[in-house]
XYZ file of N, CA, C and O in Angstrom:
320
model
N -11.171 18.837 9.336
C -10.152 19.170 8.362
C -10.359 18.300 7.127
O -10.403 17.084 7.314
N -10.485 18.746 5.955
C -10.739 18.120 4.698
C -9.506 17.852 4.208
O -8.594 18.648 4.435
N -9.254 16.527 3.353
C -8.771 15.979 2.619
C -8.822 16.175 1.244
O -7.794 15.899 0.624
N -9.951 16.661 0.516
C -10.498 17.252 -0.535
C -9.773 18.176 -0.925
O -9.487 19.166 -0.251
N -9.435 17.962 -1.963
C -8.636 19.300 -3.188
C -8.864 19.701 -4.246
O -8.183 19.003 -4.999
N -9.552 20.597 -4.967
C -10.062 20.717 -6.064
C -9.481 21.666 -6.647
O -10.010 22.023 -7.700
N -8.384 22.309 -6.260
C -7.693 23.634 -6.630
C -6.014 23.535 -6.190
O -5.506 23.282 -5.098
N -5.488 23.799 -7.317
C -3.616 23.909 -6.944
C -3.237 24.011 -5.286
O -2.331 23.488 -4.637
N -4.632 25.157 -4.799
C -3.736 25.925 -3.625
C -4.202 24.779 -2.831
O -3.533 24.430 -1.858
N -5.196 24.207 -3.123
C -5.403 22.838 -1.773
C -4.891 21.768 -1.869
O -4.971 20.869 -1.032
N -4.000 21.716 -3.432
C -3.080 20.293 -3.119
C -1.912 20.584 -2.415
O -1.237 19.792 -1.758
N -1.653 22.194 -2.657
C -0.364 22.405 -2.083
C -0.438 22.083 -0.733
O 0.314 21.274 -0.191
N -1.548 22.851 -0.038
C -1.882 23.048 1.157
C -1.734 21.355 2.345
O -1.146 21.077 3.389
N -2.851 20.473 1.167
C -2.412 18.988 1.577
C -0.763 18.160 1.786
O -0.228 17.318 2.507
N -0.477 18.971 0.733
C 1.317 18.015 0.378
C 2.033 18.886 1.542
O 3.040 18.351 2.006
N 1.698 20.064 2.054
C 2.493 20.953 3.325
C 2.284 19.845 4.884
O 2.970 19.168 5.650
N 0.861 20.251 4.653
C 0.202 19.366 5.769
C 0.575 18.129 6.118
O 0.297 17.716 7.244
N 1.236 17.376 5.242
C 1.661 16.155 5.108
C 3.197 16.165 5.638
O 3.659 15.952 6.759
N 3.678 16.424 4.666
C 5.077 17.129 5.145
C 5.473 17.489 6.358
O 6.253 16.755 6.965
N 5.132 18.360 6.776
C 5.118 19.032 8.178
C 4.683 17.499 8.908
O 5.706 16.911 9.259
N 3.784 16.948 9.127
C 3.904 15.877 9.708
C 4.578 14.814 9.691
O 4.334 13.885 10.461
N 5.518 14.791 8.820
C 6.884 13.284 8.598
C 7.818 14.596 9.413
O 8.312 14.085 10.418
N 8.031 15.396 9.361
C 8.818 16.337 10.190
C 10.015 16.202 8.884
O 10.991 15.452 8.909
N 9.668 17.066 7.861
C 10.626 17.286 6.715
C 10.679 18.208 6.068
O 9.645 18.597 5.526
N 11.799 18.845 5.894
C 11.738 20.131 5.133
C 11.442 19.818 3.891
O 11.036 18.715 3.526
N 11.686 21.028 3.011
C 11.152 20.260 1.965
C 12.277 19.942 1.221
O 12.006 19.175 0.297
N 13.470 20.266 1.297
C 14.673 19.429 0.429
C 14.796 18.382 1.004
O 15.303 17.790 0.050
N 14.757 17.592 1.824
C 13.928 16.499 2.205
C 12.980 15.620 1.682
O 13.082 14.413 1.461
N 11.927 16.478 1.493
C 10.554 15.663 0.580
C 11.261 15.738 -0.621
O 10.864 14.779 -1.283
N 12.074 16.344 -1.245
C 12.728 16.948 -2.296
C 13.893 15.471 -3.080
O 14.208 15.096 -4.209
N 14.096 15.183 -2.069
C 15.128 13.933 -2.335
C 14.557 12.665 -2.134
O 15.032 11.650 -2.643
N 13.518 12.675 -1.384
C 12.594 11.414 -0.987
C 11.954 11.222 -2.763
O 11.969 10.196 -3.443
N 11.670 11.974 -2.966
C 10.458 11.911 -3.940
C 11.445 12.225 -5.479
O 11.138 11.748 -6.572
N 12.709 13.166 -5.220
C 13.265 13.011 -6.542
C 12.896 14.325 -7.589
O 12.761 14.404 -8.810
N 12.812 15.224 -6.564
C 11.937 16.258 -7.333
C 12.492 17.583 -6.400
O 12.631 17.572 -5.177
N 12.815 18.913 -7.474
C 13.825 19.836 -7.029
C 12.859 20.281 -5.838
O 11.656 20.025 -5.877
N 13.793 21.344 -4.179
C 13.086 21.622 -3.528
C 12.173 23.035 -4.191
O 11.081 23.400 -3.756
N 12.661 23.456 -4.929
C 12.095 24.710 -5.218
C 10.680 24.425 -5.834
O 9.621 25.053 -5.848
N 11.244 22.800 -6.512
C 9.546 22.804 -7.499
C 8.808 22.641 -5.724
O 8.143 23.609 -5.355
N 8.936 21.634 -4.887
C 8.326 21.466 -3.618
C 7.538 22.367 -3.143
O 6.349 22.171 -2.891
N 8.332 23.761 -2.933
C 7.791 24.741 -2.775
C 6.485 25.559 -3.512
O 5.398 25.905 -3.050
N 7.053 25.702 -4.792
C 5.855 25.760 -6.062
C 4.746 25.365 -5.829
O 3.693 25.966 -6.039
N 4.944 23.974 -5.226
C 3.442 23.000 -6.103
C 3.261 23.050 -4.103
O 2.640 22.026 -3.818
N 3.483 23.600 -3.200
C 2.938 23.783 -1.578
C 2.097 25.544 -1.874
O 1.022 25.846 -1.357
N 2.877 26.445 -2.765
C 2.080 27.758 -2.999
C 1.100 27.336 -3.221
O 0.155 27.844 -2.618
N 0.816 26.216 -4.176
C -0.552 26.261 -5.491
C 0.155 27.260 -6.499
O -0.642 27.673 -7.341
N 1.359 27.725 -6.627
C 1.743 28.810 -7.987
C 1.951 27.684 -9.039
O 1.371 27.952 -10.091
N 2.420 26.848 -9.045
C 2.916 25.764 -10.064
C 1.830 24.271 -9.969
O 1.687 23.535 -8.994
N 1.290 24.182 -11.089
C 0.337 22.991 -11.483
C 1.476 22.270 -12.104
O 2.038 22.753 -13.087
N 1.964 20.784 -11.422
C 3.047 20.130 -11.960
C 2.704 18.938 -13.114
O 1.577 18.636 -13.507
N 3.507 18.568 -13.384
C 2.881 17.103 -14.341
C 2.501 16.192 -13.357
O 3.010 16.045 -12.246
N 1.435 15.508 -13.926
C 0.653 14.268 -12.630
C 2.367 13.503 -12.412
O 2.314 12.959 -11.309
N 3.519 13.318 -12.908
C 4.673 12.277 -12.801
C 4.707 12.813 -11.559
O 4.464 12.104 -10.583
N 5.017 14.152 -11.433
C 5.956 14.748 -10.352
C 4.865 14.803 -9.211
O 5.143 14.487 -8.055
N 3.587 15.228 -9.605
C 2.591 15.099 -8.214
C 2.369 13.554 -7.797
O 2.252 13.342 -6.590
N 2.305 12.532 -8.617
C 2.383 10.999 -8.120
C 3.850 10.708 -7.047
O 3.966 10.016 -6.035
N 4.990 11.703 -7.904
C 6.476 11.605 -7.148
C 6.486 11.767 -5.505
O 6.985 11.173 -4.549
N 5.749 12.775 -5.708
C 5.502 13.593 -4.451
C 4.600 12.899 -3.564
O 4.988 12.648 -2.423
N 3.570 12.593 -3.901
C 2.611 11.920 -2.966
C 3.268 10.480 -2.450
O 3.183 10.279 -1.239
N 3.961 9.393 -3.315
C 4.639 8.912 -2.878
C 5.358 8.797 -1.858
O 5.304 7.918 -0.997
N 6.270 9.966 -1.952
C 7.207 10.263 -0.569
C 6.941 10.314 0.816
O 7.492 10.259 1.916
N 5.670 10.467 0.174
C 4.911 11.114 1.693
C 3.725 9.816 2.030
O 3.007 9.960 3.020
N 3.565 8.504 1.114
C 3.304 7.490 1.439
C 1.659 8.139 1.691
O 1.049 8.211 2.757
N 1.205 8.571 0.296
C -0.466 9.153 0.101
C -0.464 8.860 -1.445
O 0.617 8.732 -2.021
N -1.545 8.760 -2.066
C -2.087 8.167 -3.002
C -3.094 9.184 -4.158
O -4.061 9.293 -3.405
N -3.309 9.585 -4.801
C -4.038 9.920 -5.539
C -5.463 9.413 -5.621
O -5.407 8.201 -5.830
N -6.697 9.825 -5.545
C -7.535 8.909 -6.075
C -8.600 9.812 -6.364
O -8.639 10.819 -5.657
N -10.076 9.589 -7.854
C -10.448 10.274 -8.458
C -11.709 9.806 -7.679
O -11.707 8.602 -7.422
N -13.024 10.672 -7.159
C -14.386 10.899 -6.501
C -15.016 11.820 -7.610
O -14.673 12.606 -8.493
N -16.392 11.136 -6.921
C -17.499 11.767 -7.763
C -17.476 13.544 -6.749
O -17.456 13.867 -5.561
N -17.489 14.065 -7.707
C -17.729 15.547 -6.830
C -18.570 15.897 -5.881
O -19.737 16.121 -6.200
N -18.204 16.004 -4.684
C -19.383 16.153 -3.825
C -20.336 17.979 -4.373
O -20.033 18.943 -5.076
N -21.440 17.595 -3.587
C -21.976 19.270 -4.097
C -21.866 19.606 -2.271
O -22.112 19.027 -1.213
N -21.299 20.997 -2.784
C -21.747 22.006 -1.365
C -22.732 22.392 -1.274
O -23.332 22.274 -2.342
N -23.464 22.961 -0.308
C -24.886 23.875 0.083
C -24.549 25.183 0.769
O -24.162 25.246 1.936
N -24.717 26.193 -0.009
C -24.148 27.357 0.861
C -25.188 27.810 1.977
O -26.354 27.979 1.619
N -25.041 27.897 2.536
C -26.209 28.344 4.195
C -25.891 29.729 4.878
O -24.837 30.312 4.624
N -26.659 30.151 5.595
C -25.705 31.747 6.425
C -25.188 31.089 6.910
O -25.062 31.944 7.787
N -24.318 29.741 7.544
C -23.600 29.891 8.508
C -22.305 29.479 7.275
O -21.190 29.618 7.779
N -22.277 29.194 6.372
C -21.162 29.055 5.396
C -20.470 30.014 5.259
O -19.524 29.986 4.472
C-alpha cells in the first residue's frame, strides 16, 4: 500500500485511510483539525484541491506531516 500522492484523488484517498484508522467520522476530523466536515469530505473525493493551510490543518489532526520527494519514475511492464 503506497503512501505516495501525486493527485487530489490520492490525497483524499490517504486523509480517508487515515481517518478511518483513528476511528473518526469526519465531523470529527472536522473539529480536530478546525475545518468544515463538508470541506473533509471534498478534499477525501479529490473534488476540492484545498489551500496547503487547510491540508497542513488536516494532516495535523490526524498526527501526519507533509513532506516534498524527488519523484520517483515508474516502469510500465505487462504485468502493470
Amino acid at each position: 500500500m503506497s503512501n505516495f500522492a501525486r493527485n487530489p484523488k490520492q490525497i483524499g484517498n490517504l486523509i480517508r485511510r487515515a481517518r478511518v484508522q483513528h476511528r473518526w467520522t469526519q465531523a470529527q476530523l472536522g473539529t480536530k483539525s478546525g475545518v468544515r466536515q463538508e470541506t473533509i469530505s471534498l478534499v477525501e473525493k479529490g473534488t476540492l484541491s484545498p489551500r496547503i493551510s487547510t491540508l497542513l490543518a488536516i494532516l495535523a489532526a490526524l498526527d501526519l506531516e507533509f513532506q516534498i520527494a524527488p519523484r520517483t519514475k515508474f516502469k510500465f511492464t505487462a504485468e502493470s
